[in-house]
XYZ file of C-alpha atoms in Angstrom:
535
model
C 79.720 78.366 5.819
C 82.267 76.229 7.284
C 85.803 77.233 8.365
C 88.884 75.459 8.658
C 90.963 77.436 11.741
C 95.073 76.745 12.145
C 95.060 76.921 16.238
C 98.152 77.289 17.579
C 97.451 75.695 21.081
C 94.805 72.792 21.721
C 92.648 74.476 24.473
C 92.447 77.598 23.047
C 90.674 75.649 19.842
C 88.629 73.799 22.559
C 87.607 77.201 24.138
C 87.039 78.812 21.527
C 84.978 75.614 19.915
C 82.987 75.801 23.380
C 81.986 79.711 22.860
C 81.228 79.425 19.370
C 78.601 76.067 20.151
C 77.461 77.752 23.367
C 76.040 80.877 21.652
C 74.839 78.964 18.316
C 73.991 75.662 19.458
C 76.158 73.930 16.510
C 78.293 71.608 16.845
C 81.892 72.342 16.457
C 84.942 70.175 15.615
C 88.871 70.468 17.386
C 90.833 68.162 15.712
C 94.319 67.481 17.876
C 97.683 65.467 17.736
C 97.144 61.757 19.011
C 97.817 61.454 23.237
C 100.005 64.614 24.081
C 97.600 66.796 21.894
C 94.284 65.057 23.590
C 96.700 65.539 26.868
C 96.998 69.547 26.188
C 93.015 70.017 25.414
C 93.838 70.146 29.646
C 90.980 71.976 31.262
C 88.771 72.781 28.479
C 87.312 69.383 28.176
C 86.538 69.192 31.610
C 84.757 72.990 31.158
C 83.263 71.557 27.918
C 81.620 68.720 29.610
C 80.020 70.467 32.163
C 79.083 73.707 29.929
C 77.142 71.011 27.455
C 79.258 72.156 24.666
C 78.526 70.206 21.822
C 82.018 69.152 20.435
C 83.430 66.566 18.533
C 87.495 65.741 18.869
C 89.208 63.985 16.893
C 92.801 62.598 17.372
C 95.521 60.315 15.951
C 96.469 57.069 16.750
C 99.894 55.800 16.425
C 99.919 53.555 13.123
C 99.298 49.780 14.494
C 101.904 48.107 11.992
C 105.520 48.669 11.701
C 106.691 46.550 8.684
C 105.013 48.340 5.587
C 102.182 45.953 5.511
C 99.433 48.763 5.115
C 99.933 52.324 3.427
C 100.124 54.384 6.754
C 102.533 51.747 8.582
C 105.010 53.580 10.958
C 107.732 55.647 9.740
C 108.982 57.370 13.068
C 110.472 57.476 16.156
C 107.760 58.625 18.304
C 105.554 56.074 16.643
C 106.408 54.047 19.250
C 106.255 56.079 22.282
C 103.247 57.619 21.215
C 101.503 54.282 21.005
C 99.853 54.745 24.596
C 97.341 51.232 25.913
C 94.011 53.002 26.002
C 94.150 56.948 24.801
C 90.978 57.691 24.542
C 90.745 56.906 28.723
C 92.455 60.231 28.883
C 89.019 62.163 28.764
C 86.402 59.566 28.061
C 84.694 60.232 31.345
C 84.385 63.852 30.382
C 83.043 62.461 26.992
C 79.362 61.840 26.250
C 80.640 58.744 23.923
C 84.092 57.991 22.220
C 85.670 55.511 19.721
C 88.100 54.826 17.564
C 87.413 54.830 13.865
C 88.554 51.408 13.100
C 87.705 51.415 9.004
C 87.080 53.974 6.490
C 83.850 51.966 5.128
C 81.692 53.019 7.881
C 83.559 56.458 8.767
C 80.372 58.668 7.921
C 77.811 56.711 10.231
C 80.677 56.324 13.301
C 80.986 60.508 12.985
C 77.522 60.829 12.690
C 77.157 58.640 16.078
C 79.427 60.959 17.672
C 77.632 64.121 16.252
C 74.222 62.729 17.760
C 75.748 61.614 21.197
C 77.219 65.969 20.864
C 74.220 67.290 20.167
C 71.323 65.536 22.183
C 70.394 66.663 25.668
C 72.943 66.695 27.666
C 75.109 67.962 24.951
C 79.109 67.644 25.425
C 81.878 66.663 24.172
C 82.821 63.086 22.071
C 86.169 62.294 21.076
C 87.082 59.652 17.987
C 90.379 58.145 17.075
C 91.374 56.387 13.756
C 94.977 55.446 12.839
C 96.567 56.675 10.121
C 96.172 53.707 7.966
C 92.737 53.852 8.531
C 93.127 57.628 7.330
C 94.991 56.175 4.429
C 92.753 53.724 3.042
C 91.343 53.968 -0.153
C 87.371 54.028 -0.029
C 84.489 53.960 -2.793
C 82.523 56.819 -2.426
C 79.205 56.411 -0.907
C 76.005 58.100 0.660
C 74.092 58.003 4.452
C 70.646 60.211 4.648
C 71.848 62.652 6.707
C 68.123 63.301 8.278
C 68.194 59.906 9.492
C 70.949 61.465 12.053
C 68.964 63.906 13.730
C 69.273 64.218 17.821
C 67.498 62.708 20.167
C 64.627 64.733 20.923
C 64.359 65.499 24.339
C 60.358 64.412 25.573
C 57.546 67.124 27.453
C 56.124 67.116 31.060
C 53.392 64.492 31.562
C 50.315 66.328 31.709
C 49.542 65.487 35.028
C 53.007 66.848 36.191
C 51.736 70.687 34.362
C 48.963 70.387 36.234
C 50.630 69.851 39.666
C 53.432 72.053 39.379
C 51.368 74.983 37.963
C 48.595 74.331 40.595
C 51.523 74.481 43.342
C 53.412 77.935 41.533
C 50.093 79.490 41.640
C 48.894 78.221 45.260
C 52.127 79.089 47.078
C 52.358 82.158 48.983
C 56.797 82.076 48.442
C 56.934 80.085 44.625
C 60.783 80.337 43.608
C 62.172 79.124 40.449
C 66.117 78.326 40.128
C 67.509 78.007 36.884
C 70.866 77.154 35.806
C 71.770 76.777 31.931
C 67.770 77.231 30.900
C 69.206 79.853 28.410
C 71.543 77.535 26.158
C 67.915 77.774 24.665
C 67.791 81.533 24.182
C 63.844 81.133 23.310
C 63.598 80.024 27.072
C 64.072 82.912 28.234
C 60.692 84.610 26.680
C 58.792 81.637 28.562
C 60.981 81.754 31.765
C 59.887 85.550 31.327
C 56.056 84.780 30.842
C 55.677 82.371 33.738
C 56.985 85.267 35.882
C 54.491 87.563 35.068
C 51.620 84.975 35.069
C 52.286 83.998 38.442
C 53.078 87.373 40.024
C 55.408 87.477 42.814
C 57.249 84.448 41.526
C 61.185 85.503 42.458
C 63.877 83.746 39.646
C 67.024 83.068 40.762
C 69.768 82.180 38.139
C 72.503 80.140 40.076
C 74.347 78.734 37.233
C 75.336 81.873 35.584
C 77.035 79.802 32.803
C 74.874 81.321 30.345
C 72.053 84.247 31.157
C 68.888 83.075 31.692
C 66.835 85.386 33.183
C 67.155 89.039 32.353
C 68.392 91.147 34.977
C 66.138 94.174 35.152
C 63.081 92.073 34.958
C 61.267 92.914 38.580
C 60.894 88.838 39.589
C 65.026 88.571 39.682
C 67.158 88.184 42.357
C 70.830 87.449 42.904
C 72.933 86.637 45.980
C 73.812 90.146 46.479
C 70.230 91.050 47.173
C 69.558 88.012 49.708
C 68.255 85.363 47.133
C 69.529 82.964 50.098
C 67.364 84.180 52.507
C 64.245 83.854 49.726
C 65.515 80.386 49.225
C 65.220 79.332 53.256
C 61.772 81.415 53.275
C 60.061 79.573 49.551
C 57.233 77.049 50.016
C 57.409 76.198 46.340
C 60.711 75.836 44.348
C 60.915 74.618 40.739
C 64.418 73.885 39.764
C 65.120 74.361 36.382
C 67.993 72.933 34.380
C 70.977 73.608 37.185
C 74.021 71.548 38.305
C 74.101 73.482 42.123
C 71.006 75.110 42.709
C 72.047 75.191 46.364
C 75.256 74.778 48.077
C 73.630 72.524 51.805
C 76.555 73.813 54.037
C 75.860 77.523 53.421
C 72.001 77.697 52.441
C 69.225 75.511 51.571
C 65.354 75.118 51.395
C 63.230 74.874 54.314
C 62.269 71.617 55.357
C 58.573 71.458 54.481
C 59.615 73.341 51.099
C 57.342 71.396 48.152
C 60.504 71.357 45.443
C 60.105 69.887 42.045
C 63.217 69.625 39.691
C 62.752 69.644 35.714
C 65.999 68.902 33.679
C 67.437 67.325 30.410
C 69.574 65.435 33.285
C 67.874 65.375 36.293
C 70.110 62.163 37.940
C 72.844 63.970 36.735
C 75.082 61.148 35.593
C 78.397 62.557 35.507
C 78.217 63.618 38.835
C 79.563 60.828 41.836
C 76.903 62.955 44.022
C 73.926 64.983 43.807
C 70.558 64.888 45.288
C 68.095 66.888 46.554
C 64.576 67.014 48.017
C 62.294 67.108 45.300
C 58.844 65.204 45.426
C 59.307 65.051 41.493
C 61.536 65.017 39.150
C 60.931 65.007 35.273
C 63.145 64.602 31.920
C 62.432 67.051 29.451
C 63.143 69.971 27.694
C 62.737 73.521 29.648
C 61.600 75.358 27.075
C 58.831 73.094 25.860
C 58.059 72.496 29.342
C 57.895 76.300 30.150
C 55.623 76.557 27.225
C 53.539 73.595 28.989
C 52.753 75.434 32.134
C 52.614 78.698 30.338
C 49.623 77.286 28.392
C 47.907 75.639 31.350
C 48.309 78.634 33.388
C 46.476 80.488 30.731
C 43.490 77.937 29.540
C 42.829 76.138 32.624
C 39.775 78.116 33.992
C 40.231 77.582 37.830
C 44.289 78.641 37.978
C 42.949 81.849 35.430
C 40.546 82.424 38.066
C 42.592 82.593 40.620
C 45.774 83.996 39.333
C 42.909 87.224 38.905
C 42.725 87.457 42.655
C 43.980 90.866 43.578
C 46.605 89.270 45.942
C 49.135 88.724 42.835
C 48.812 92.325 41.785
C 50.113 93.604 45.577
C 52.815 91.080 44.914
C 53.369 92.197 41.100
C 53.785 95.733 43.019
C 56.013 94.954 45.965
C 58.274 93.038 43.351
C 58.775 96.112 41.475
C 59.403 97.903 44.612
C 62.078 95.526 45.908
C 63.971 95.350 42.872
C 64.217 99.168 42.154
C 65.425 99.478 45.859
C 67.893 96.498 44.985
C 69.182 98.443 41.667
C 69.648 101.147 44.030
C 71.800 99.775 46.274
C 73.684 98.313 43.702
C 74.263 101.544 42.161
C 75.308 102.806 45.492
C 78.337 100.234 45.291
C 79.041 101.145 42.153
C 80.053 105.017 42.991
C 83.541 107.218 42.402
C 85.103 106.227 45.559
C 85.431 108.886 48.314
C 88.550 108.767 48.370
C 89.194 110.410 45.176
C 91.399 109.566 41.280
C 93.917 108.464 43.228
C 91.841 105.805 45.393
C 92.211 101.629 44.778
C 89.686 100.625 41.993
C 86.780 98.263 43.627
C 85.102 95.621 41.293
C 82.129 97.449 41.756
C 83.062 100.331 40.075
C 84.627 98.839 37.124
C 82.164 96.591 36.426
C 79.703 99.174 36.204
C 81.847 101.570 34.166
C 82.756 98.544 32.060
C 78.521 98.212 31.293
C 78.538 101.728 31.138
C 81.229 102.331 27.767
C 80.718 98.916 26.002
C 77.697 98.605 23.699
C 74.419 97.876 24.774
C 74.301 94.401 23.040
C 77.798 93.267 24.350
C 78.402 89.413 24.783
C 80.060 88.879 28.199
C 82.977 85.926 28.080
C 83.640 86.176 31.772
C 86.017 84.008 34.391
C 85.965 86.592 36.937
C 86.181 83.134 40.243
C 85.678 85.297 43.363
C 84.850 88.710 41.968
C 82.030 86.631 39.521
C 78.880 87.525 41.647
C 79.394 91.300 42.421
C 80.502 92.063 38.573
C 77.545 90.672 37.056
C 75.692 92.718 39.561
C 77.035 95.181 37.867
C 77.026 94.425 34.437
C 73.528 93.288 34.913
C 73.020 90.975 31.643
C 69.369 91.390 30.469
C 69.261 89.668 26.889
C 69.631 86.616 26.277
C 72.948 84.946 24.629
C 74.856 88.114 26.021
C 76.616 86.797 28.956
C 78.562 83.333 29.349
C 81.179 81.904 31.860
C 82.651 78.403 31.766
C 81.194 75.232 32.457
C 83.168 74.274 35.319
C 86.251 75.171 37.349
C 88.989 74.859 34.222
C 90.668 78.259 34.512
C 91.664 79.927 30.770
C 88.497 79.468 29.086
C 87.351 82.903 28.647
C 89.971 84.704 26.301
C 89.734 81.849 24.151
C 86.150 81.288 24.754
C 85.646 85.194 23.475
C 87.099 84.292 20.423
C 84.887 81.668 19.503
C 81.976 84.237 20.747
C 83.566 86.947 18.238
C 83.648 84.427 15.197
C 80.409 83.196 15.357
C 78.754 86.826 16.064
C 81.159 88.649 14.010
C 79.139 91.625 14.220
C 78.835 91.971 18.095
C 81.199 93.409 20.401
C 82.508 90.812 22.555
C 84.198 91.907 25.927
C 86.315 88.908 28.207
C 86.550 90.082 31.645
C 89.034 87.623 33.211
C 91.069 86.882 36.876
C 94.838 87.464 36.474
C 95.352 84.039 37.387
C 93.016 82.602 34.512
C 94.377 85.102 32.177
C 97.735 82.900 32.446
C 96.030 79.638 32.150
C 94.911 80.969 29.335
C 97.662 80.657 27.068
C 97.388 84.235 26.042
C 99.993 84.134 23.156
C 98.064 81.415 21.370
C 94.869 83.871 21.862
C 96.262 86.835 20.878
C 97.896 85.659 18.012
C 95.204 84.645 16.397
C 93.119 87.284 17.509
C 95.149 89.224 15.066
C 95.691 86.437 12.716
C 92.048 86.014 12.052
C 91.068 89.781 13.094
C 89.003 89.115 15.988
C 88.775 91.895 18.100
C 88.248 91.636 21.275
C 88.149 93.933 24.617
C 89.773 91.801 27.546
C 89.405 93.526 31.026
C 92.025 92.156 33.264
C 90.908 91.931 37.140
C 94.797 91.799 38.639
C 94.185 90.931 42.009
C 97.859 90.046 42.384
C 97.279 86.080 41.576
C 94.633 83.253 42.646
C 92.346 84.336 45.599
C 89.710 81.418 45.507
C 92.578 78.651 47.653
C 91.997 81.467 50.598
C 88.520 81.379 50.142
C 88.314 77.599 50.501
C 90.302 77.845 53.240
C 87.794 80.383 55.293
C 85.097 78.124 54.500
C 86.213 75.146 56.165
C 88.617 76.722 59.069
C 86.820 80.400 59.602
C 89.332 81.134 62.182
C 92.865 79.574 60.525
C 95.844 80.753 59.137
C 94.309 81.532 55.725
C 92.240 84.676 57.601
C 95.818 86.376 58.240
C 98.519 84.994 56.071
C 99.494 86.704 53.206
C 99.260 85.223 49.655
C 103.109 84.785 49.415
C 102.422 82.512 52.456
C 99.437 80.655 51.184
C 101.767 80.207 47.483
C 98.908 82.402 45.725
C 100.422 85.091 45.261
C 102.718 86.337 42.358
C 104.835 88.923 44.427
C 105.850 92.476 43.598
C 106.722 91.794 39.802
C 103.495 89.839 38.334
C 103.752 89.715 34.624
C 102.693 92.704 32.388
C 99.496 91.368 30.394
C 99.244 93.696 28.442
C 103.025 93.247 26.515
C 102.311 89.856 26.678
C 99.383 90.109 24.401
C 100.633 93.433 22.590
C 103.883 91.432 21.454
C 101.279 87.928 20.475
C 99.595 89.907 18.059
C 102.321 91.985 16.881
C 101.378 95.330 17.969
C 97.158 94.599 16.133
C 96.473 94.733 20.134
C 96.474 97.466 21.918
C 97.742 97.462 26.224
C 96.771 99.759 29.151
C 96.884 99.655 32.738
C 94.840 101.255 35.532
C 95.976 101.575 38.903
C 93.753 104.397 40.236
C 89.993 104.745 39.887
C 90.526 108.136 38.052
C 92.047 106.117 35.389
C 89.230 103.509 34.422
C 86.970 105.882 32.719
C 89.271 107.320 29.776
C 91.390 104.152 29.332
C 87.833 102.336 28.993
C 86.408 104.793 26.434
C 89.672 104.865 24.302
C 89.810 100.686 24.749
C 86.234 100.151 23.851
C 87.127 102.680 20.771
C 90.334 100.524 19.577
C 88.003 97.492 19.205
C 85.171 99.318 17.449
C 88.213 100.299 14.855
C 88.752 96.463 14.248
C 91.838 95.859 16.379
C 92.216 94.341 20.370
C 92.727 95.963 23.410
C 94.063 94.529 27.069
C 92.959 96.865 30.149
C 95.079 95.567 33.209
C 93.261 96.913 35.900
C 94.810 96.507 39.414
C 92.481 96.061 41.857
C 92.461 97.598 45.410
């Protein structure tokens, strides 16, 4: 079924495009107002780009003739100063292909271009123009095959390649796999799963986090609140899998003799100015067919089946276990009522946990949480897959509008945004909450008010541990949005006309009962906002 949305602010339809092709892997369509529309899509093509959303845009051009010559020829004003030299150079390089539609006669096979540029590995973004006269002319009907405009199908590992890499997973005494966006593919997961318990003691770390790809409570992962940098330094054997930043040099990285191999549908990654790393091999091709690969090797080839039977990988099958029920443990442990009693600061820790703990099981996550990311997800611990997604890159205000997209193509599932203060206003939260009523999409949005942007001091610390950053306060550093930051909630109560429902929590005692009775408003059909200042 298709559906024709009226958005009433051009990233919010980009965001919410994004969520709805991130969690169905269809393409979606934002169509926008020649330059100063393609101008406002602002950060959300950058965030599509990177996420591999496959979208297709589509603006105006000013009419090319002024006289009447063609039906369409200019009849206004801001013809003119619309008429910009090269407008689709305002986000090609964030575009995997753009064009301009030049005559109706071929319309079908230049959109169909677009749609396979969209949807084959790496998916993104593609923007088309066409002026209006073009819009305007008359055309015969006529028909294209449509199966003859299929995507590019993304090729397997070489057989010698499953070989060597399975040989080196099972041979290791440290194997490590990193994975990125390996569950856009949500059947990946069940082989990223299998290869983990075929070679036991294989640790997965997920550093993308832009989608979840390995389930949380499975024994084999890790996360960088349980030392996954440390188990990066220490691995012999590393398989990257499908990720942008598998390691960040300055603050960890492999060991030097490390044997790495990277497998990705982009493995130069040619958006990117810079990016390399020590792999002996690298290999095009599709993760989850290339999972499957090694899976099948692992399991047929009789010298790895002999071997992976030695009782070594059972003792490591056990000490996993062991390690990651003492890591859920001390997670747990962060996670408490603080000492200090009701009236004590709420931590992210506790929230985020309490947040997991109210919302249904099979929640989708829409989450821009910047500096707090890493200890909520500890928390929220996403095991399923398509249940938690953040954006693709650092273009704050994706995730209210991203939620929606989430809600309307899962209308059934309870979607819950858990957003920074800061990206909550980038977010152009009257656009989001008005339709969120308009089109009843209900949505639970957990606002982390941290009093504005912390990530600039963060930076700061990274590069000058000992400067001004470590002691000035965030009125100082311009962060900050002083004693009288804006009231979310009203903001998005008054959007929707009173269909969504405000609270705020300033004490830990609070979070509990404003939780249940927010999680409760949404289950009734309507929104809820749940400002939560955090200590």
């Amino acid at each position: 079924m298709r559906h024709v949305l009226i958005i009433v602010q051009q990233m919010v339809a980009l965001s919410m495009a994004d969520g709805f092709a991130r969690v169905t892997n269809k393409p979606q369509a934002v169509i926008v107002h020649v330059d100063v529309g393609t101008q406002a899509l602002g950060p959300g093509i950058h965030n599509a780009s990177c996420g591999r959303a496959p979208v297709l845009i589509f603006a105006g051009l000013s009419p090319y003739t002024l006289e009447g010559e063609i039906r369409g020829s200019r009849t206004e004003f801001i013809h003119w100063l619309q008429d910009v030299p090269d407008q689709k150079a305002i986000v090609s390089q964030y575009c995997r292909y753009t064009a301009e539609i030049k005559t109706a006669k071929n319309i079908k096979q230049i959109v169909n271009r677009a749609l396979q540029f969209a949807t084959s590995d790496p998916k993104g973004p593609v923007y088309l123009t066409g002026a209006r006269e073009v819009m305007e002319e008359e055309l015969d009907p006529y028909q294209i095959v449509q199966e003859q405009w299929s995507p590019v199908v993304t090729g397997l590992l070489p057989q010698s390649a499953v070989d060597e890499i399975a040989t080196a997973l099972v041979g290791a005494d440290l194997p490590m796999i990193v994975t990125g966006f390996t569950g856009r593919r949500q059947e990946s997961v069940p082989e990223l799963v299998k290869l983990a318990e075929l070679v036991k003691g294989l640790r997965v770390f997920d550093a993308g986090t832009t989608e979840m790809s390995f389930p949380f409570n499975h024994r084999a992962s890790v996360n960088p609140t349980w030392g996954a940098g440390k188990l990066l330094e220490s691995a012999d054997v590393i398989l990257v899998l499908d990720c942008d930043v598998p390691w960040i040099p300055t603050q960890r990285k492999p060991r030097a003799n490390a044997k790495i191999y990277h497998i990705d549908v982009d493995p130069l990654k040619a958006q990117m100015s810079l990016f390399y790393i020590a792999a002996i091999a690298r290999y095009r091709a599709d993760s989850c067919a290339a999972l499957a690969q090694l899976n099948t090797h692992l399991t047929s080839h009789p010298p790895l089946v002999s071997k992976l039977s030695d009782p070594v990988f059972s003792r490591r099958w056990t000490s996993l276990g062991e390690t990651h029920t003492q890591n859920l443990q001390t997670s747990a442990a962060k996670a408490v009522f603080p000492a200090d009693g009701p009236n004590a600061p709420v931590n992210i820790s506790f929230l985020s946990a309490q947040i997991r703990k109210h919302v249904p099981p099979e929640t989708i996550y829409a989450t821009e949480a910047v500096t707090n990311h890493v200890r909520m997800l500890e928390q929220l611990q996403p095991s399923l897959p398509g249940s938690s997604f953040t954006k693709g890159a650092g273009g704050l205000g994706w995730s209210c509008g991203a939620a929606l997209g989430l809600k309307l193509a899962r209308p059934a599932a309870f979607v819950c945004c858990i957003t920074g203060d800061g990206s909550f206003v980038f977010a152009h939260p009257t656009a989001v909450y008005w339709l969120s009523a308009h089109y009843c999409l209900p949505v639970l949005t957990v606002v982390l008010n941290n009093g504005g942007w912390v990530a600039p001091r963060v930076s700061a610390r990274h590069v000058l541990p000992g400067g001004l950053a470590q002691s000035a306060t965030a009125e100082e550093l311009g962060i900050g949005f002083g004693d009288r930051p804006p009231d979310y909630g009203a903001v998005a109560e008054a959007a929707g006309r009173g269909w969504v429902r405000k609270a705020r929590v300033e004490r830990a005692g609070e979070v509990e009962g404003v939780l249940r009775r927010a999680v409760e408003v949404v289950k009734g059909g309507r929104g809820a906002v749940v400002d939560v200042l955090l200590g």
